[in-house]
Coordinates of C-alpha atoms in Angstrom, one line a residue:
M1 CA 147.1 88.2 -10.0
K2 CA 143.4 87.8 -9.1
S3 CA 141.2 85.4 -11.1
A4 CA 137.7 84.8 -11.5
I5 CA 135.8 82.0 -13.2
L6 CA 132.2 82.6 -14.2
L7 CA 130.2 79.4 -14.5
L8 CA 127.3 79.7 -16.9
L9 CA 124.2 77.3 -16.8
Y10 CA 122.8 76.5 -20.2
I11 CA 119.2 75.5 -20.3
S12 CA 118.0 73.9 -23.5
T13 CA 114.5 74.8 -24.5
A14 CA 111.9 72.0 -25.3
A15 CA 112.7 70.6 -28.8
S16 CA 109.7 70.6 -31.4
F17 CA 108.9 67.1 -32.7
R18 CA 107.9 66.5 -36.3
T19 CA 105.2 63.9 -37.1
G20 CA 105.8 61.5 -40.2
F21 CA 105.4 58.0 -41.5
G22 CA 108.0 55.3 -42.0
L23 CA 108.5 53.1 -45.0
A24 CA 105.9 50.5 -43.3
G25 CA 103.3 53.3 -43.1
Q26 CA 103.9 53.6 -39.3
K27 CA 103.6 56.7 -37.5
S28 CA 106.8 57.9 -36.2
H29 CA 108.2 60.7 -34.0
G30 CA 111.6 62.2 -34.3
L31 CA 113.8 65.3 -33.6
S32 CA 114.0 67.8 -36.3
A33 CA 117.3 68.7 -37.8
S34 CA 117.3 72.1 -35.7
S35 CA 116.4 70.5 -32.5
S36 CA 119.1 67.9 -32.9
R37 CA 121.6 70.6 -33.4
M38 CA 120.1 72.2 -30.1
Q39 CA 120.8 69.1 -28.2
H40 CA 124.4 68.9 -29.6
A41 CA 125.0 72.4 -28.5
A42 CA 123.7 71.4 -25.1
R43 CA 126.1 68.6 -24.9
T44 CA 128.9 70.9 -25.9
P45 CA 128.6 74.1 -23.6
A46 CA 130.7 77.0 -24.0
L47 CA 133.1 77.7 -21.2
H48 CA 133.4 81.3 -20.1
A49 CA 136.0 82.6 -17.9
E50 CA 137.0 86.1 -17.0
R51 CA 140.7 86.7 -16.2
T52 CA 141.6 89.9 -14.7
F53 CA 145.1 91.7 -14.7
P54 CA 146.5 94.8 -13.2
F55 CA 147.8 97.3 -15.4
S56 CA 149.0 101.0 -15.6
K57 CA 148.4 103.6 -18.3
Y58 CA 151.2 105.8 -19.3
H59 CA 151.9 108.2 -22.2
G60 CA 154.7 109.9 -24.0
L61 CA 153.6 113.1 -25.5
G62 CA 150.0 111.6 -26.0
N63 CA 151.5 108.3 -27.5
D64 CA 149.6 106.1 -24.9
F65 CA 150.3 102.6 -23.7
V66 CA 148.8 100.0 -21.3
L67 CA 151.9 98.6 -19.3
V68 CA 151.8 95.3 -17.3
N69 CA 154.5 94.3 -14.9
D70 CA 155.6 90.8 -15.9
L71 CA 159.0 91.0 -14.2
D72 CA 158.5 87.7 -12.4
K73 CA 157.7 86.0 -15.7
D74 CA 159.6 84.8 -18.7
A75 CA 157.2 85.9 -21.1
P76 CA 154.2 88.3 -21.7
S77 CA 151.0 87.2 -19.6
L78 CA 148.8 88.1 -22.6
T79 CA 148.6 87.3 -26.3
S80 CA 148.8 89.5 -29.2
E81 CA 145.2 88.9 -29.8
E82 CA 144.3 89.8 -26.2
S83 CA 146.4 92.9 -26.4
A84 CA 144.6 94.1 -29.5
K85 CA 141.3 93.8 -27.9
I86 CA 142.6 95.7 -24.6
C87 CA 144.0 98.4 -26.8
D88 CA 140.6 98.8 -28.4
R89 CA 139.2 102.4 -27.4
N90 CA 135.6 101.5 -27.5
F91 CA 135.6 97.9 -25.9
G92 CA 138.9 97.8 -24.2
V93 CA 141.2 100.1 -21.9
G94 CA 142.3 101.9 -25.0
G95 CA 145.9 102.6 -26.3
D96 CA 148.3 102.9 -29.1
G97 CA 150.0 99.5 -27.8
L98 CA 150.4 97.3 -25.0
I99 CA 153.9 96.8 -23.3
F100 CA 155.1 94.1 -21.1
A101 CA 158.2 94.2 -18.9
H102 CA 159.4 90.6 -18.4
K103 CA 162.4 88.6 -17.7
S104 CA 165.1 88.4 -20.5
K105 CA 166.6 85.2 -21.6
K106 CA 169.9 86.7 -22.3
D107 CA 172.7 87.7 -19.9
G108 CA 173.3 91.3 -19.1
Y109 CA 169.9 92.8 -19.4
D110 CA 167.8 94.2 -16.6
F111 CA 164.5 93.0 -18.2
K112 CA 162.9 92.6 -21.7
M113 CA 160.4 94.9 -23.3
T114 CA 157.6 93.1 -25.6
I115 CA 155.2 95.6 -27.2
Y116 CA 152.2 94.9 -29.3
N117 CA 150.8 97.5 -31.6
S118 CA 146.9 98.2 -31.4
D119 CA 146.4 95.9 -34.3
G120 CA 148.2 93.1 -32.5
T121 CA 151.4 93.3 -34.6
E122 CA 154.9 93.3 -32.9
P123 CA 157.3 96.0 -33.5
E124 CA 161.0 95.9 -32.9
M125 CA 161.1 99.0 -30.9
C126 CA 159.1 102.1 -29.8
G127 CA 160.7 105.2 -28.6
N128 CA 157.8 106.8 -26.6
G129 CA 157.0 103.3 -25.3
I130 CA 160.6 102.7 -24.1
R131 CA 160.4 106.0 -22.1
A132 CA 156.9 105.0 -20.7
L133 CA 158.4 101.6 -19.8
A134 CA 161.3 102.9 -18.0
Q135 CA 159.3 105.3 -15.8
F136 CA 156.7 102.4 -15.3
V137 CA 159.4 100.2 -14.0
V138 CA 161.0 102.9 -11.8
D139 CA 157.4 103.5 -10.3
E140 CA 156.8 99.8 -9.9
T141 CA 160.1 99.0 -8.1
G142 CA 160.2 101.8 -5.8
L143 CA 163.4 103.4 -7.5
G144 CA 162.0 106.9 -7.5
D145 CA 164.3 108.0 -4.6
K146 CA 167.4 106.5 -6.3
L147 CA 167.5 108.6 -9.5
P148 CA 169.1 108.8 -11.8
V149 CA 168.7 105.2 -12.9
T150 CA 169.8 103.6 -16.1
F151 CA 168.2 100.2 -17.5
N152 CA 169.7 97.9 -20.1
I153 CA 166.5 96.7 -21.8
D154 CA 166.3 93.8 -24.2
T155 CA 164.2 94.7 -27.2
L156 CA 163.8 93.2 -30.7
A157 CA 165.9 96.1 -31.9
G158 CA 168.9 95.2 -29.6
P159 CA 169.7 96.8 -26.4
I160 CA 168.2 100.1 -25.4
L161 CA 169.5 102.2 -22.4
P162 CA 167.0 104.8 -21.1
Q163 CA 168.0 106.9 -18.1
V164 CA 165.4 108.2 -15.8
N165 CA 166.7 111.6 -14.4
E166 CA 166.0 113.4 -11.2
D167 CA 163.8 115.9 -13.0
R168 CA 161.8 112.9 -14.4
S169 CA 163.2 113.6 -17.9
I170 CA 164.1 110.4 -19.6
R171 CA 167.2 110.3 -22.1
V172 CA 167.5 107.3 -24.2
D173 CA 170.5 105.9 -26.0
M174 CA 168.6 104.8 -29.2
G175 CA 171.7 103.3 -30.7
Y176 CA 173.1 103.6 -34.1
P177 CA 170.9 104.5 -37.0
I178 CA 170.9 101.9 -40.0
F179 CA 171.0 103.4 -43.5
T180 CA 171.6 100.4 -45.9
A181 CA 168.6 99.9 -47.9
A182 CA 168.3 96.0 -47.5
E183 CA 168.7 96.3 -43.7
I184 CA 165.9 98.9 -43.3
P185 CA 164.3 97.1 -45.2
T186 CA 163.4 98.8 -48.5
T187 CA 163.7 97.6 -52.2
L188 CA 164.3 101.3 -53.2
S189 CA 167.5 101.6 -55.1
A190 CA 170.3 103.2 -53.0
N191 CA 171.2 106.8 -54.0
Y192 CA 173.7 107.6 -51.3
E193 CA 177.2 106.9 -50.8
D194 CA 177.0 104.6 -48.1
G195 CA 174.2 102.4 -49.7
G196 CA 171.3 104.5 -48.3
V197 CA 168.2 106.0 -49.6
V198 CA 167.8 109.9 -49.5
E199 CA 164.9 111.7 -51.1
Q200 CA 164.1 108.8 -53.5
T201 CA 160.9 109.2 -55.4
V202 CA 158.0 106.9 -54.8
D203 CA 154.7 106.6 -56.6
V204 CA 151.9 106.7 -54.0
G205 CA 148.9 106.2 -56.4
G206 CA 146.5 108.7 -58.1
G207 CA 149.2 110.3 -60.1
K208 CA 151.1 111.4 -57.0
T209 CA 154.8 111.0 -56.2
V210 CA 156.7 111.8 -52.9
K211 CA 160.3 111.8 -52.1
V212 CA 161.2 109.6 -49.2
S213 CA 164.4 109.2 -47.1
C214 CA 164.9 105.8 -45.5
V215 CA 166.4 105.0 -42.1
S216 CA 165.9 102.2 -39.4
M217 CA 166.1 103.0 -35.8
G218 CA 165.5 99.2 -35.1
N219 CA 162.4 99.6 -37.0
P220 CA 161.8 101.0 -40.4
H221 CA 161.0 104.8 -41.3
C222 CA 160.4 106.8 -44.4
V223 CA 160.6 110.5 -43.9
I224 CA 159.1 113.2 -46.3
F225 CA 160.1 116.9 -46.2
N226 CA 157.2 119.2 -46.9
E227 CA 158.8 122.4 -48.4
D228 CA 156.2 125.1 -47.7
K229 CA 154.1 123.8 -44.9
L230 CA 153.3 120.7 -43.0
I231 CA 151.0 118.3 -44.9
D232 CA 147.1 118.7 -44.2
D233 CA 145.3 116.1 -42.5
E234 CA 143.4 114.8 -45.5
E235 CA 146.4 114.2 -47.6
F236 CA 148.4 112.8 -44.5
N237 CA 145.9 110.0 -44.1
V238 CA 146.0 109.1 -47.7
V239 CA 149.5 109.2 -48.3
G240 CA 150.5 108.0 -44.9
A241 CA 148.4 104.7 -45.4
A242 CA 149.7 104.3 -49.0
L243 CA 153.4 104.4 -47.8
E244 CA 153.0 102.4 -44.7
S245 CA 152.0 99.2 -46.6
H246 CA 153.8 100.1 -49.9
D247 CA 155.4 97.5 -51.9
V248 CA 158.9 99.0 -51.5
F249 CA 158.7 98.3 -47.9
P250 CA 158.6 94.6 -47.5
A251 CA 158.2 94.8 -43.7
N252 CA 155.8 97.9 -43.9
T253 CA 157.0 101.2 -42.6
N254 CA 156.5 104.3 -40.4
V255 CA 155.9 107.4 -42.1
E256 CA 156.9 110.8 -41.1
F257 CA 156.0 114.0 -42.7
V258 CA 158.4 117.1 -41.7
Y259 CA 158.6 120.9 -42.0
V260 CA 161.8 122.5 -41.4
D261 CA 161.1 125.6 -39.1
S262 CA 164.8 126.4 -38.6
P263 CA 168.0 124.8 -38.4
S264 CA 167.3 123.7 -34.7
H265 CA 163.5 123.2 -34.8
L266 CA 161.4 120.7 -36.9
T267 CA 157.6 120.1 -36.9
M268 CA 156.3 116.4 -37.8
K269 CA 153.4 114.3 -38.2
V270 CA 153.6 110.5 -37.9
F271 CA 151.6 107.7 -39.4
E272 CA 152.9 104.7 -37.3
R273 CA 153.1 101.2 -38.6
G274 CA 150.3 99.0 -37.1
A275 CA 148.7 102.0 -35.3
G276 CA 147.9 104.8 -37.9
P277 CA 148.1 108.4 -36.9
T278 CA 149.4 109.0 -33.4
L279 CA 150.4 112.1 -31.2
A280 CA 154.0 111.0 -31.2
C281 CA 156.7 108.7 -32.2
G282 CA 160.1 108.6 -30.6
T283 CA 161.9 106.5 -33.1
G284 CA 160.3 108.6 -35.9
A285 CA 161.6 111.8 -34.4
C286 CA 165.1 110.3 -34.3
A287 CA 164.8 109.1 -38.0
L288 CA 163.6 112.5 -39.2
V289 CA 166.5 114.4 -37.4
V290 CA 169.1 111.9 -38.9
S291 CA 167.4 112.1 -42.4
A292 CA 167.2 116.0 -42.1
V293 CA 171.1 116.2 -41.7
R294 CA 171.8 113.6 -44.4
A295 CA 169.5 115.4 -47.0
G296 CA 171.0 118.8 -46.1
K297 CA 168.0 120.3 -44.6
I298 CA 169.6 121.3 -41.4
P299 CA 173.6 121.5 -40.9
S300 CA 173.8 119.5 -37.7
A301 CA 172.0 117.9 -34.8
K302 CA 175.2 117.5 -32.4
D303 CA 173.8 120.4 -30.1
G304 CA 170.2 119.0 -30.3
I305 CA 167.2 119.6 -32.3
T306 CA 163.8 120.3 -30.9
V307 CA 161.2 118.3 -32.7
T308 CA 157.6 119.2 -32.2
L309 CA 155.0 116.4 -32.6
P310 CA 151.2 116.8 -32.2
G311 CA 151.7 115.7 -28.6
G312 CA 154.6 118.0 -27.5
D313 CA 158.3 118.3 -27.9
L314 CA 161.3 115.8 -27.9
I315 CA 165.0 116.8 -28.1
I316 CA 167.2 114.6 -30.3
H317 CA 171.1 114.8 -30.3
W318 CA 173.2 113.1 -33.3
A319 CA 176.9 114.0 -33.6
G320 CA 176.8 112.6 -37.2
E321 CA 177.8 109.5 -39.1
G322 CA 179.1 106.6 -37.0
E323 CA 177.6 108.1 -33.8
K324 CA 174.5 106.9 -31.7
V325 CA 171.3 108.9 -31.5
Y326 CA 169.9 110.3 -28.0
M327 CA 166.3 111.2 -27.3
T328 CA 165.1 113.2 -24.3
G329 CA 161.4 113.4 -23.4
P330 CA 158.7 112.8 -20.7
A331 CA 156.9 109.8 -19.7
V332 CA 153.6 110.3 -17.5
M333 CA 151.3 107.8 -15.7
A334 CA 147.7 108.7 -16.4
F335 CA 146.0 106.0 -14.1
K336 CA 146.2 102.4 -12.8
G337 CA 143.3 99.8 -13.0
E338 CA 142.4 96.2 -13.4
G339 CA 141.4 94.9 -17.0
V340 CA 139.4 91.7 -17.9
V341 CA 140.2 89.3 -20.5
D342 CA 137.2 87.5 -21.5
L343 CA 137.8 84.0 -22.5
V344 CA 135.3 81.8 -24.5
K345 CA 136.1 78.3 -25.4
R346 CA 133.8 75.4 -26.6
G347 CA 134.7 71.9 -25.7
S348 CA 133.0 68.5 -26.0
K349 CA 131.2 66.7 -23.1

């Protein structure tokens, strides 16, 4: 990794003196309070350093991420605060999140995924992000001519196993959905036989209520089914924000709005925890398909359900209770580059 240190010279301007008289009536000269502070600042210069880092930009159906290769490191090379600045679309590279591939401290894993949302928070998992990460590692390690390749990735949601296929589609073993209310987590009362929450009423303010179904795919989701048409953008932003940080979700939640087009096709919008509206959410697509089956909106997902997101389509398979969920979709590299982390510190002389 290249690094550059920029040394800045600080030039103090001439201090203005004040004139006065001491107790003995003698004329005295001294520094004003403002000029004294200037001298102190001159003695404690700010240290500016610019640290550069290589990155790649990938997206999964428009859900875009900055990816950093830390496979030779035990931990991410950037902090959550630095990651949030890098994800800023006006002052940084821009992205819905920043993902690191680095060593796992546990046996049996190929590497670990650490992801920070655009606001600096750390989610347990990200479905589009895991596909982007898998394709990124294939590209970085030269495994493109050895496909199909499967990785066992350590995440905060547990082991996730994406397979990069010869046609560059990526099928991900997303694990088992979690339905128990306390494990999602939500404080909503269970109303399903397995202790789950299915179409439970929640007050979102302004005299409006919605029915939510809750599930965890390693991260929390609440799903709202729209009966006549998919929710409009204005209501989506208001209700999505209200639910994301609602008191009934102690860890906050991702919010999916769904319209059932047919027994094999669902259309969704997503308000992601820590990121807001995005073009796609892989774990959200999995959560809504599972919820649609449990709420009786579709008969089955064992043969695959097409989920249309603002950024494109994912295919979700779920054979039913007690089975894993599988997600298939693309991940595409947009560009590579070198980012700059500007460090500003003030120390004493």
